[in-house]
Each structure stands twice: as C-alpha cells, then as structure tokens.
C-alpha cells in the first residue's frame, strides 16, 4: 500500500517556504504528518491562568494573562539625545503573580494601541530579570478577543493548546499551522489492528489527532492521549518483535562446555564461591549458548556485582567448544584493565602454548590501537590461527586486518559507548553469526530495557559478592559550608594515613585553550557561570595545599596510552596516594585499596555517572566513602539530584530518577538525550503498563503475520518510524 499522500505532503507546499524552513530547522518537522504528530505540551483553560509566580529564568515561555496597566515613558539616550526615546512598560497579571513586559523604540506603537488595561492575550518570550523584577523584553503576543469571528474560530473550545515552541516560532503560530493541516488528519491510516483497537476501547487515529489538537473537554485530551500512547508503544514493540523473530531464524553454532575442559579447571581455581545471582545468570547464558540460533542477551549488573567473572565463564565455555571469544571495551585503560584481571584470574590457564601453561590452557591476547607493530602482529596471528581463544580489545578489534579462526562469542562492555556499526562489524567477523552478550553497569529500569533493548533477553545481577563493603555517600555544600570541604580533605589524609588511597574526580582536564568555552548546563546559580573545575588545576592546588606531602598523580583522556597505563599501574601498586582524574576511571578500574572518592562539581555529572564513579571505591575489605562536592544552593534541582544519589546505593532506583529528570532522549537513535525523541507521547517510566501490554500484543501480531501482509497501515507506520538509519540501528542491535 502506498504511503498516504496527504500526510506526506511537504510543509513548504502547505505553509510556505519561510515557516516550513523554521519548522524543519528548529523542530525537525518536514511533512504534514510530522506536524500533526507535534502534540501540545499542555493546555490553557480560558479563565484559568498560568502561574506567573513559577516562571523559570532564561527559558522561553508562553503565558496567558490580562493587562493590568500600560505606561509609555520617554527618555534620553545616545540614540535619542533629546529625550525622544520611548519605552512602553506593560504589567500583566494572572492572579498568582505579576510580570513586566517592555517594548522600546519603534516597537512601542502597535502594543501601545493594542495592550490596553483589561485586554487578555497570550504572550511569549524569554524570562529575564531587570531591577530584581521578572520581565519579558519585546515579547510576541496574540490577543484573545472573544468577539471577532476569527478569534472565536481559532480558540473554539475552552482549551487552548500550547505547543513545544522555539524563539523563532511561537506556540500560537504552530497552532495556526496545525489548524491549516488538521483536515488531512481524516486521511491518516490507522496502524493498530482493528481487533486490538476495539478490544481496548481506543478511538480511531483520525479522531485522536483531532481531539489532541482541538479538544472540547479534558476527557477528549485523555482519550486522544491514551490512543496515541498505544500507537507509539505498539509500533515500536512490533519493530523489536520482528527483530527477535528474525534473529530466531538465524543459524549459529551451539557451544557447550566440556565436562573436564578449561571452564571446569577455571572454576576449580576460584578462591571463592559464586554468588547465587552469578550462578543463575551463568545458567541462563549457558542455555543460550547451547542453542543453534544466536544468543542476544543483556547482562545488567550493579557496579561491582561480578559481571566480568560471569562474562569470562561464558567466554571459557565457548573456548571449550572449540570457538573464540572477543571482548570489546570502550577505552584503552579499560581494555588493559580487563586483560590484566582476566589473565590474573586465569593464571596458568591463560598461558596456552607457553612453558608452564596448563594442559588445557588457551592464549589471552590484548589488541589496542597504540600497541607496537611486533606485539600487534603476534596478536593478529594468534587470532587467525585459533591459538588465541580470547581477545580483549578496543575498537581496534573491528579493523579489516583482524581475522578470527572461529569467532563464537562477542562480549560488549558498556554498550552505551559503542555505535551500533562498531558492534555489527565485530559480529560480522564470525563464519556464522556469533552469540552476543552485552554488559552494562548502568542499571536500566525494566521498561526502559524493554523499550531500548527489546530485542535482547535480560539478565540482572543485583547481589554484591561477599567481602564487598558498603559505600557511604555525603553531599559537601562547598559554597554554604566551606568548612565541610576542608573536612573532606582531612578525611582523605586520614584514609591515606591508614594505608588506603583516594580518587579526586573533576569534570575537565584543564589544558584546553579557553576554559570559558566549557558549556554551561543550566543557569541555576552563579556557580554555573564559571568553567567546571579541572584536573590539572585541582591537582596542583591539592599538592600545594590541603594534601601537601601526599603522592598526588593525574590521569585524563588526553595522556598517551602508555603514560595512562603507567599511572594506573603505579596507583594499583600503591605507589601513589591520590589520583586526580577525569571520568576515564568511570568504568572497570579496580583498585581494592582505594577507599575514598571526592567528586568536584558533582552537579555537573549525571546521576548514573555519579553512581558509576562511586563504584570505584569500597571494592576491598575497608568501607568506601564518596563525597559529592557542589556549590549549588540547597533549593536547586541539582542539589536534589545529588541528595538522591547520596541517599541510595540502588542503581535501578537511581536510573529511574535520572530518567525522570532527563526524559528518555531518543530511544531508537544512538543519542541518549538532546535529540527529538521518537516518543512524543509515551513516557517510558510512567507508562510501564502500556509498554508491557504492547509488547505482548506485538509478539502475538508478529508470530501470526511476520511480514505484516494483512496489516498494510501498520507497515506504513513502521516505515515512518524506522527511517533507514533507525531500521539499521535495530537491524544491527
């Protein structure tokens, strides 16, 4: 079935090139269909006014209010020296607060005539402060006249939709554009199968689009939202269900460990017993590896829950079965760290072909971009001949020169740092599709996992191994209570005095050309106006000041790989007391003797990132301490976020908080935030039930009709959702 032409009509034909250009550039809207799916953010009720008392600073707002008074002032200025300058000050009110509007120069004439006391209008502009009062300078406005024909038509119904807008295009202009294209909604093809729609009492799509843009009652809005949420959840889940269905048809080589092979020998060597969780998850993985279609499994685990050990046992099972396993790590520091810990855990079992190696040993090789030519050649040879059963590396593993003898398993660490293309290139190196295990230490709430990784089976490790210590976390308000920061450095000295070590983490390196270029995140406070604290500056201040006499080293991403590795080795060996670093230490760095971490400008990190960083301490027998230093005022959202991190060690709980604060970003694109989300109506955390039910319906639908031949409108919706790039994203998963 062809796509519906009315909805594919380019906006420039319908609205004219100028408006269409702004919509394309600022809102990502290109066709009539895109515009119809640009839903109102909220609705104003006539007579119910926006709270002027709660206006956010520096944000573009739309308010509905009444003019209380308007005064025209004349003044002298460099441009109008004879007192001919004009300034119009208009005060508007909504019962909750007052707001000043100002217009200057030639811009005063029209508002002076139109904004008379008692007039109601919609105003849009950026909130600023002048003389300690909130104001909008030169706001755009639209009068709400109940008497003129056009206004009655335009604001028919008691609810005025307010759209996500930009400074270049106010909400009511978007509203008018939508009124122009709204008749096309009648031609929208309904993607939901009729039985599903009727069984769940959902309104047809054309009706939902009309009701969302021109509701007469709140019930209209609720019915439209319920329907549009189902569209998003169902179409997305069908895409994922089709992908699972297609994967289940692919062939793979079953890999079963030998009863007396390298895995059994490794388990015998372990100085501790596996946790209940590690045993359960390993069992799920081994069952997948034994089947003849590729495993696709997501292994989520709390920081320090022993994911690497579970992944290593899976790799050894594949080596037992005559295959090879590759582990892909996001950074060289992490690849080297994994290589070191794997070879230490395996001991003589990692010395295949060497003197002293155990009889069923294999070779474990490292492959990174900065290796010397000879070492690299040796590693490549081991992979091509099959002598090396396990390879650990960075994206250097993906290069064309890398050939495997028989790649059976790909383990991807910290999935969110890899482009799909990179994972896919590595999976393409197997003679048949290899099994895939994706590990993430950022716990993901169940519904997010179902939405983002809906094509992967999920295993969760939520127990910490015996011997791991709890971590105490505290917020250090450096601006309100400077003596708390002084105490933080004393605590570091005390820990070092007991023979332990410390991390100090900063958001920036400090050798950038212009610190001022560091991006501001939010104008919450003066603290945001200075550049983020930098590793090189802080290291110097600490070594000269509060930590004088201690051995302070620095680590950051722009150092040479060999230098980075040397610093990490010295720190791991206890030859440095304090490591001042950027987030390069965020994942996988394992120094059991490090007990305290001070995170400077902690408000500049995301919730999940703080949780990751905190997981670097308390990895040994001594308890861990994490101090979150911030200059943000107590009432700010940033402080609330830090309090949340300090109050719980439950990564799943924190990831929910993180998600609620950031919104989901685009769950189908690689970007985690900032892009226009393909979810316009669905909130992954709030709509858990809809997502779970849509997944069940989608699985049933795809099982009955994998190519959707009987559901052409659903196919069309799928094509619209999965433009080529996203289709590949899911394809490659």
XYZ file of C-alpha atoms in Angstrom:
733
model
C 0.000 0.000 0.000
C 1.392 3.430 -0.857
C 2.001 5.914 1.910
C -0.880 8.346 2.336
C -0.055 11.300 0.058
C -1.873 13.962 2.132
C 0.317 13.244 5.152
C 3.496 13.038 3.087
C 2.904 16.490 1.596
C 5.973 18.706 2.313
C 5.157 21.588 4.660
C 6.656 24.161 2.302
C 3.838 23.477 -0.153
C 1.176 23.939 2.502
C 2.582 26.639 4.785
C 5.042 28.458 2.536
C 8.850 28.190 2.459
C 9.689 30.585 5.328
C 7.574 28.870 8.014
C 8.487 25.415 6.682
C 12.204 26.252 6.936
C 11.908 27.257 10.610
C 9.860 24.124 11.370
C 12.421 21.875 9.671
C 15.471 23.513 11.276
C 14.186 24.078 14.800
C 11.560 21.391 15.341
C 12.573 18.670 12.868
C 9.145 18.810 11.170
C 9.103 18.259 7.399
C 5.708 16.891 6.330
C 2.038 17.390 7.165
C 2.181 14.077 9.058
C 5.145 15.309 11.162
C 3.225 18.441 12.088
C 0.074 16.520 13.042
C 2.249 14.450 15.400
C 3.695 17.583 17.047
C 1.408 17.395 20.059
C 0.566 20.172 22.541
C 2.782 20.188 25.617
C -0.145 21.328 27.780
C -3.439 23.209 27.562
C -4.552 26.539 28.947
C -8.121 26.788 30.094
C -9.807 30.079 29.326
C -10.097 31.854 32.609
C -7.540 29.577 34.273
C -4.270 31.479 34.071
C -0.673 30.309 34.044
C 1.115 30.853 37.302
C 3.357 33.810 36.712
C 4.755 33.116 40.159
C 6.556 29.984 38.907
C 8.223 31.282 35.745
C 11.617 29.679 35.057
C 14.530 32.040 34.415
C 16.158 32.217 30.978
C 13.554 29.942 29.420
C 11.240 30.614 26.539
C 7.709 30.694 27.973
C 4.132 31.172 26.800
C 1.703 32.711 29.301
C -1.942 33.690 29.172
C -2.651 36.817 31.225
C -4.512 40.090 31.483
C -3.067 43.592 31.106
C -3.198 45.411 34.470
C -1.675 48.685 33.272
C 0.434 50.162 30.474
C 2.657 53.259 30.637
C 4.662 54.993 27.951
C 7.884 56.674 29.152
C 10.195 58.958 27.224
C 13.903 59.091 27.965
C 17.160 60.425 26.598
C 19.767 58.021 25.250
C 22.770 58.076 22.913
C 20.397 57.228 20.056
C 17.694 59.707 21.077
C 19.579 62.529 22.846
C 16.657 64.967 23.005
C 14.521 62.796 25.236
C 12.771 61.250 22.259
C 13.497 57.620 23.270
C 10.317 55.706 24.074
C 9.778 52.772 26.390
C 6.432 51.062 26.904
C 6.048 49.194 30.200
C 3.072 46.853 30.446
C 2.222 44.963 33.628
C 0.278 41.731 33.208
C -1.278 39.587 35.915
C -2.842 36.187 36.292
C -3.833 36.304 39.943
C -0.743 34.374 41.074
C 1.831 36.981 40.182
C 2.693 39.976 38.034
C 5.106 40.239 35.146
C 6.511 43.286 33.414
C 6.685 43.500 29.609
C 8.915 46.115 27.968
C 8.944 47.426 24.409
C 11.427 50.027 23.063
C 11.758 52.463 20.179
C 9.611 51.954 17.103
C 8.407 48.662 18.639
C 6.134 50.516 21.099
C 3.448 51.771 18.679
C 1.466 48.604 17.993
C 1.420 47.268 21.590
C 0.620 50.767 22.891
C -2.577 50.738 20.803
C -3.481 47.090 21.478
C -2.420 46.251 25.030
C -4.959 48.298 26.932
C -5.810 47.509 30.563
C -8.264 44.601 30.753
C -7.079 43.047 27.467
C -6.347 39.302 27.614
C -3.637 37.815 25.421
C -1.071 35.072 25.042
C 2.489 36.344 25.477
C 5.696 34.525 24.536
C 9.311 35.447 25.207
C 12.392 34.738 27.284
C 12.158 35.452 31.010
C 14.893 37.758 32.300
C 15.449 39.887 35.399
C 15.745 43.670 35.385
C 15.961 45.691 38.625
C 15.271 42.458 40.509
C 11.924 42.032 38.744
C 10.974 39.388 36.211
C 10.321 40.722 32.751
C 9.807 39.772 29.105
C 11.512 42.139 26.673
C 9.717 42.577 23.328
C 7.501 39.506 23.747
C 5.437 38.243 20.841
C 1.735 38.278 21.693
C -1.629 37.188 20.353
C -4.787 38.930 21.592
C -7.598 36.684 22.809
C -10.651 38.584 21.541
C -13.826 36.656 22.113
C -15.795 38.934 19.805
C -14.005 38.683 16.462
C -15.093 35.800 14.215
C -11.569 34.603 13.604
C -10.629 34.525 17.287
C -13.765 32.586 18.198
C -12.946 30.101 15.420
C -9.283 29.998 16.347
C -9.847 29.396 20.058
C -13.024 27.336 19.630
C -13.498 25.169 22.672
C -12.438 26.142 26.136
C -8.926 24.665 25.906
C -6.036 26.473 24.236
C -3.243 24.085 23.170
C 0.291 25.267 23.979
C 2.905 23.627 21.749
C 6.603 22.936 22.280
C 7.866 26.124 20.618
C 11.102 27.927 19.863
C 12.119 31.567 19.980
C 11.724 31.595 16.190
C 8.188 30.198 16.192
C 5.682 30.914 18.942
C 3.179 28.353 20.162
C 0.158 30.062 18.583
C 1.836 30.246 15.184
C 2.378 26.487 15.385
C -1.267 26.201 16.446
C -2.412 28.148 13.381
C -0.247 25.985 11.101
C -1.814 22.881 12.641
C -5.326 24.291 12.060
C -4.354 24.587 8.375
C -3.344 20.931 8.059
C -5.859 19.431 10.500
C -8.376 18.395 7.784
C -5.688 15.966 6.468
C -5.956 14.016 9.732
C -9.055 12.335 8.271
C -6.749 10.545 5.839
C -4.395 9.136 8.481
C -4.101 5.367 8.032
C -4.677 3.572 11.341
C -1.691 1.356 12.279
C -3.468 -0.523 15.090
C -5.170 -3.785 14.084
C -8.928 -3.339 14.425
C -9.316 -6.184 16.916
C -6.695 -4.607 19.198
C -8.260 -1.142 18.934
C -11.773 -2.332 19.643
C -10.703 -4.788 22.323
C -9.029 -1.965 24.266
C -11.685 0.656 23.555
C -9.289 3.047 21.769
C -10.576 5.814 19.459
C -9.579 5.687 15.742
C -6.410 7.605 14.794
C -8.093 10.476 12.821
C -10.343 11.155 15.805
C -7.370 11.051 18.218
C -5.462 13.621 16.123
C -8.474 15.959 16.010
C -9.050 15.630 19.752
C -5.429 16.199 20.735
C -5.232 19.445 18.734
C -8.796 20.749 19.215
C -10.200 19.280 22.400
C -13.524 20.490 23.747
C -13.180 18.789 27.119
C -10.469 17.269 29.275
C -11.968 13.848 28.516
C -11.164 14.467 24.817
C -7.500 15.001 25.732
C -7.386 11.854 27.889
C -8.931 9.689 25.150
C -6.590 11.092 22.492
C -3.503 10.614 24.682
C -4.433 7.049 25.595
C -4.761 6.227 21.905
C -1.565 7.988 20.766
C 0.492 6.352 23.527
C -0.659 2.964 22.262
C 0.440 3.859 18.731
C 3.948 4.694 19.870
C 4.319 1.717 22.189
C 2.825 -0.793 19.751
C 4.676 0.298 16.598
C 7.993 0.327 18.487
C 7.348 -3.078 20.048
C 6.370 -4.525 16.644
C 9.737 -3.338 15.285
C 11.525 -5.090 18.154
C 9.335 -8.219 17.945
C 10.115 -8.554 14.221
C 13.793 -8.277 15.026
C 13.562 -11.008 17.706
C 11.609 -13.163 15.261
C 14.226 -12.689 12.522
C 17.098 -13.470 14.932
C 15.408 -16.677 15.989
C 15.605 -17.845 12.344
C 19.393 -17.243 12.053
C 21.738 -20.230 12.351
C 24.517 -20.289 14.961
C 26.957 -22.920 16.166
C 25.859 -24.322 19.557
C 28.718 -24.009 22.077
C 28.675 -26.422 25.025
C 31.490 -26.576 27.596
C 33.326 -29.905 28.064
C 32.883 -31.545 31.476
C 36.665 -31.627 32.049
C 37.650 -28.610 29.969
C 39.086 -25.161 30.674
C 35.871 -23.878 32.322
C 35.866 -26.719 34.880
C 39.585 -26.126 35.556
C 38.928 -22.387 35.993
C 36.036 -22.975 38.423
C 38.296 -25.261 40.482
C 40.878 -22.451 40.755
C 38.431 -19.815 42.057
C 39.310 -18.834 45.646
C 35.641 -18.045 46.418
C 32.211 -19.418 45.594
C 29.976 -17.712 43.044
C 27.017 -15.739 44.358
C 23.540 -17.158 43.842
C 22.947 -14.443 41.215
C 26.137 -15.265 39.289
C 25.160 -18.950 39.193
C 21.632 -18.194 37.979
C 22.776 -15.782 35.253
C 25.542 -18.161 34.096
C 22.939 -20.908 33.761
C 20.774 -18.658 31.520
C 23.815 -17.801 29.372
C 24.984 -21.424 29.011
C 21.456 -22.464 27.987
C 21.509 -19.772 25.254
C 24.998 -20.751 24.057
C 23.861 -24.358 23.616
C 21.104 -23.448 21.105
C 21.512 -23.278 17.343
C 20.465 -19.639 16.932
C 22.484 -16.673 18.233
C 22.196 -15.606 21.845
C 21.267 -11.926 22.272
C 21.486 -11.203 25.957
C 21.825 -8.035 28.035
C 23.673 -8.550 31.328
C 22.903 -5.736 33.729
C 24.683 -5.608 36.997
C 25.255 -3.232 39.818
C 28.709 -1.706 39.962
C 30.939 -4.435 41.413
C 28.432 -7.280 41.152
C 30.926 -9.502 39.306
C 29.759 -9.153 35.680
C 33.302 -9.627 34.340
C 33.542 -13.035 36.028
C 30.203 -14.132 34.512
C 31.348 -12.941 31.056
C 34.706 -14.720 31.437
C 32.987 -18.023 32.279
C 30.844 -17.615 29.123
C 33.996 -16.985 27.067
C 35.680 -20.080 28.535
C 32.610 -22.201 27.697
C 32.977 -21.113 24.052
C 36.730 -21.849 24.074
C 35.890 -25.308 25.467
C 33.623 -25.841 22.474
C 36.451 -25.036 20.037
C 35.475 -21.387 19.376
C 36.969 -17.983 20.143
C 35.579 -15.122 22.226
C 36.160 -11.378 21.809
C 35.545 -8.728 24.454
C 35.096 -5.167 23.230
C 35.901 -2.405 25.763
C 35.252 1.323 25.234
C 38.688 2.665 26.243
C 42.307 1.510 26.221
C 42.557 1.927 30.004
C 39.591 -0.402 30.401
C 40.793 -2.939 27.795
C 44.174 -3.154 29.553
C 42.464 -3.427 32.932
C 40.197 -6.261 31.701
C 43.170 -8.047 30.112
C 45.119 -7.783 33.339
C 42.273 -9.024 35.558
C 41.322 -11.874 33.177
C 44.901 -13.184 32.933
C 45.295 -12.880 36.728
C 42.041 -14.782 37.344
C 43.006 -17.493 34.840
C 46.663 -17.859 35.898
C 48.353 -20.742 34.051
C 45.113 -21.364 32.096
C 45.929 -18.176 30.144
C 49.365 -19.424 29.149
C 48.408 -21.677 26.228
C 51.458 -22.791 24.208
C 53.868 -21.397 26.824
C 56.200 -23.152 29.228
C 54.369 -23.673 32.489
C 50.954 -23.301 30.877
C 48.270 -25.757 32.000
C 47.492 -28.615 29.606
C 44.057 -27.290 28.547
C 45.174 -23.623 28.622
C 44.425 -21.068 25.925
C 46.056 -17.793 24.959
C 44.531 -14.459 26.030
C 45.642 -11.568 23.804
C 45.198 -7.809 24.015
C 44.610 -5.699 20.920
C 44.533 -1.886 21.097
C 45.317 0.926 18.680
C 48.502 2.037 20.405
C 50.291 -1.363 20.510
C 53.683 -1.676 18.857
C 53.833 -3.364 15.421
C 55.507 -6.559 16.625
C 53.083 -7.175 19.518
C 50.189 -6.398 17.198
C 51.404 -8.868 14.547
C 51.761 -11.546 17.202
C 48.202 -10.926 18.487
C 46.713 -10.989 14.963
C 48.499 -14.251 14.208
C 47.120 -15.867 17.370
C 43.557 -14.882 16.336
C 43.895 -16.083 12.733
C 45.323 -19.496 13.695
C 42.905 -20.007 16.586
C 45.779 -20.332 19.070
C 44.352 -17.342 20.989
C 40.968 -18.363 22.408
C 40.214 -14.987 23.997
C 40.946 -11.477 22.734
C 40.257 -8.302 24.676
C 40.471 -5.012 22.830
C 39.109 -1.629 21.876
C 37.570 -0.779 18.502
C 40.956 -1.835 17.032
C 39.315 -5.299 17.004
C 36.954 -4.108 14.285
C 39.586 -3.253 11.678
C 39.645 -5.239 8.441
C 43.054 -6.764 9.198
C 41.643 -8.638 12.201
C 40.668 -12.199 11.159
C 39.322 -14.871 13.503
C 39.743 -18.613 13.148
C 36.240 -19.258 14.567
C 34.544 -16.382 16.420
C 31.818 -17.847 18.638
C 31.004 -15.113 21.177
C 31.192 -11.319 21.264
C 31.037 -9.634 24.684
C 30.445 -5.878 24.559
C 31.267 -3.980 27.742
C 29.436 -0.725 28.465
C 27.171 -0.947 25.448
C 26.053 2.694 25.548
C 29.519 3.834 24.473
C 29.573 1.879 21.224
C 27.987 2.811 17.944
C 25.853 0.030 16.540
C 28.035 -0.064 13.414
C 31.065 -0.977 15.537
C 29.297 -3.861 17.260
C 27.940 -5.059 13.953
C 31.366 -5.009 12.276
C 32.726 -7.261 15.026
C 29.775 -9.639 14.805
C 30.343 -9.815 11.041
C 33.745 -11.473 11.634
C 32.203 -14.841 12.530
C 31.695 -17.552 9.869
C 28.142 -17.765 11.205
C 26.556 -15.090 13.437
C 28.340 -15.345 16.815
C 26.492 -15.253 20.120
C 26.276 -11.757 21.663
C 26.468 -10.736 25.327
C 26.055 -7.022 26.077
C 27.118 -5.860 29.558
C 26.100 -2.623 31.178
C 26.894 -1.318 34.639
C 24.304 1.427 34.330
C 21.230 -0.343 35.648
C 18.238 0.214 33.390
C 14.649 0.130 34.682
C 12.767 -2.859 33.271
C 10.549 -0.857 30.940
C 13.458 1.075 29.518
C 15.247 -2.195 28.863
C 12.092 -3.471 27.164
C 11.932 -0.362 25.012
C 15.591 0.245 24.239
C 16.877 -3.324 24.266
C 13.574 -5.024 23.488
C 15.354 -7.440 21.188
C 17.684 -8.693 23.942
C 16.836 -11.140 26.686
C 17.768 -9.537 30.004
C 19.701 -10.983 32.957
C 20.187 -8.970 36.133
C 22.921 -9.334 38.768
C 21.749 -7.470 41.840
C 23.791 -9.094 44.606
C 27.214 -7.865 45.625
C 29.865 -10.582 46.116
C 30.850 -11.439 49.683
C 33.580 -9.211 51.046
C 32.460 -6.063 49.221
C 31.995 -3.156 51.602
C 29.144 -0.669 51.717
C 29.814 2.873 50.467
C 28.722 5.907 52.493
C 27.905 8.978 50.363
C 27.566 12.597 51.509
C 26.903 15.923 49.789
C 29.524 18.592 50.610
C 27.983 22.069 50.062
C 31.213 23.996 49.410
C 29.580 27.422 48.991
C 27.221 27.298 52.029
C 29.665 25.497 54.344
C 33.314 25.878 53.258
C 34.488 24.109 56.466
C 32.792 20.918 55.131
C 35.191 20.975 52.159
C 38.182 21.456 54.485
C 36.931 18.443 56.466
C 36.686 16.419 53.214
C 40.428 16.884 52.587
C 41.134 15.921 56.212
C 39.178 12.683 55.623
C 41.357 11.970 52.570
C 44.507 12.446 54.686
C 43.079 10.156 57.397
C 42.380 7.371 54.872
C 45.880 7.703 53.382
C 47.256 7.624 56.949
C 45.572 4.211 57.370
C 47.407 2.980 54.265
C 44.488 3.477 51.847
C 44.205 5.545 48.652
C 41.838 8.171 47.227
C 40.378 9.412 43.951
C 39.538 13.052 43.219
C 37.354 13.426 40.104
C 36.931 16.657 38.090
C 34.734 17.380 35.045
C 37.511 18.937 32.943
C 41.197 18.341 32.117
C 42.392 21.943 32.271
C 44.781 22.259 29.335
C 42.030 23.453 26.977
C 42.800 26.681 25.162
C 39.917 28.561 26.680
C 38.274 27.401 29.863
C 35.402 29.769 29.187
C 34.300 27.623 26.292
C 33.203 24.930 28.728
C 29.494 24.547 28.130
C 27.050 25.954 30.675
C 24.447 23.398 31.627
C 21.747 25.399 33.362
C 21.572 28.900 34.730
C 20.664 27.676 38.194
C 23.221 29.702 40.004
C 26.372 31.797 39.817
C 28.283 28.527 40.281
C 27.252 27.551 36.790
C 28.811 30.679 35.304
C 32.399 29.651 35.971
C 34.043 26.894 33.919
C 33.967 23.431 35.506
C 36.871 22.580 37.811
C 39.842 21.000 36.067
C 42.123 18.076 36.928
C 45.414 19.924 36.329
C 44.396 22.963 38.436
C 42.935 20.941 41.310
C 45.903 18.523 41.417
C 48.293 21.458 41.753
C 46.171 23.185 44.442
C 45.867 19.975 46.476
C 49.559 19.091 46.228
C 50.486 22.617 47.421
C 47.656 22.974 49.946
C 45.431 20.535 51.842
C 47.152 17.348 50.564
C 50.746 18.626 50.671
C 53.212 15.815 51.317
C 50.994 13.103 49.780
C 51.884 11.458 46.463
C 49.357 13.035 44.025
C 49.163 11.844 40.379
C 46.890 12.851 37.486
C 45.051 10.750 34.880
C 42.996 12.021 31.936
C 41.931 11.059 28.433
C 44.473 13.150 26.522
C 47.514 11.432 28.019
C 49.485 8.943 25.895
C 48.125 5.384 26.372
C 51.454 4.166 27.825
C 51.526 7.054 30.298
C 47.919 6.333 31.321
C 48.722 2.676 31.860
C 51.852 3.544 33.849
C 49.862 5.860 36.152
C 47.161 3.192 36.670
C 49.809 0.549 37.425
C 51.530 2.822 39.977
C 48.210 3.610 41.623
C 47.157 -0.066 41.659
C 50.557 -0.973 43.175
C 50.077 1.610 45.950
C 52.879 3.883 44.711
C 50.541 6.910 44.592
C 48.210 8.079 47.379
C 45.761 10.262 45.464
C 44.701 10.012 41.824
C 43.168 13.228 40.416
C 41.286 12.146 37.290
C 38.521 12.830 34.809
C 35.795 10.245 34.233
C 38.303 7.928 32.490
C 38.101 5.977 35.747
C 34.307 5.704 35.489
C 34.120 2.051 34.487
C 36.062 -1.072 35.231
C 39.004 0.414 37.140
C 39.620 -1.903 40.077
C 41.879 -0.833 42.954
C 40.596 -2.549 46.132
C 42.810 -0.371 48.349
C 41.064 2.880 47.241
C 38.504 3.781 49.909
C 37.556 7.423 49.355
C 36.425 9.424 46.344
C 35.872 13.191 46.215
C 33.856 14.321 43.180
C 34.342 18.035 42.473
C 31.474 19.965 40.822
C 29.397 16.816 41.294
C 26.315 18.657 39.976
C 27.898 18.644 36.506
C 27.628 14.842 36.244
C 24.555 12.745 35.529
C 23.013 10.545 38.224
C 24.092 7.275 36.570
C 27.600 8.624 36.038
C 27.936 9.521 39.722
C 26.769 6.028 40.651
C 29.342 4.525 38.276
C 32.149 6.659 39.684
C 31.206 5.873 43.262
C 31.515 2.165 42.448
C 35.315 2.570 42.153
C 35.683 2.707 45.967
C 34.784 0.153 48.633
C 35.996 -2.674 46.391
C 38.056 -4.259 49.170
C 37.529 -5.097 52.831
C 37.504 -1.486 54.095
C 34.293 0.594 53.793
C 34.094 3.150 50.986
C 33.332 6.855 51.248
C 32.098 9.109 48.429
C 31.935 12.901 48.880
C 29.896 14.901 46.344
C 31.220 18.473 46.340
C 28.932 21.182 44.909
C 28.425 24.942 45.031
C 24.743 24.682 44.084
C 22.235 26.256 46.505
C 20.150 23.966 48.664
C 16.852 24.551 46.856
C 18.228 23.851 43.358
C 17.257 20.822 41.274
C 20.963 19.907 41.037
C 21.188 19.608 44.838
C 18.032 17.440 44.934
C 19.692 15.166 42.388
C 22.857 14.853 44.498
C 20.789 14.188 47.632
C 19.094 11.342 45.749
C 22.480 9.817 44.840
C 23.704 10.142 48.433
C 20.543 8.539 49.820
C 20.600 5.199 47.973
C 23.038 2.648 46.584
C 20.317 1.051 44.448
C 21.350 1.681 40.840
C 17.904 0.761 39.491
C 16.247 3.348 41.727
C 18.803 5.967 40.642
C 18.354 5.185 36.972
C 14.629 5.854 37.364
C 15.380 9.231 38.967
C 17.885 10.003 36.209
C 15.383 9.125 33.527
C 12.541 11.111 35.067
C 14.806 14.156 35.121
C 16.291 13.793 31.646
C 13.325 12.308 29.766
C 14.209 9.437 27.543
C 16.014 11.100 24.676
C 15.517 9.169 21.502
C 15.153 5.547 22.496
C 15.671 4.383 18.935
C 18.560 6.593 17.910
C 22.036 6.347 19.342
C 21.687 9.667 21.133
C 20.625 9.290 24.742
C 19.322 12.815 25.029
C 19.052 16.124 23.280
C 17.570 14.859 20.036
C 13.907 14.923 19.189
C 12.538 11.797 20.775
C 10.674 9.301 18.639
C 8.497 9.030 21.749
C 6.366 12.149 21.749
C 3.541 10.965 23.954
C 4.906 7.919 25.762
C 6.915 8.382 28.964
C 8.899 5.208 29.484
C 8.740 5.330 33.275
C 5.111 6.448 33.671
C 3.623 4.207 31.012
C 5.053 0.883 32.139
C 1.743 -0.951 31.764
C 1.128 0.264 28.226
C 4.637 -0.820 27.186
C 4.310 -4.276 28.751
C 0.874 -4.841 27.174
C 2.037 -3.505 23.797
C 4.967 -5.902 23.870
C 2.625 -8.871 24.388
C 0.285 -7.704 21.607
C 3.224 -7.071 19.263
C 4.727 -10.519 19.879
C 1.341 -12.121 19.098
C 0.840 -9.989 15.982
C 4.299 -10.786 14.567
C 4.014 -14.509 15.343
C 0.753 -14.621 13.357
C 1.933 -12.439 10.455
C 5.746 -11.822 10.458
C 5.709 -9.714 7.271
C 2.554 -7.810 8.320
C 0.954 -8.622 4.972
C -2.530 -8.329 6.423
C -1.700 -5.022 8.149
C -0.537 -2.573 5.458
C -1.189 0.532 7.578
C 0.995 -0.885 10.358
C 3.751 -1.495 7.780
C 3.464 2.136 6.660
C 3.728 3.347 10.286
C 6.748 1.098 10.789
C 8.445 2.560 7.711
C 7.808 6.060 9.044
C 9.212 5.186 12.466
C 12.177 3.281 11.108
C 13.603 5.547 8.518
C 16.719 3.943 7.074
C 19.086 4.918 9.843
C 16.844 3.615 12.609
C 16.000 0.476 10.670
C 19.732 -0.265 10.554
C 20.027 0.579 14.212
C 17.533 -2.147 15.051
C 18.904 -4.479 12.383
C 22.322 -4.306 13.942
C 21.184 -4.169 17.556
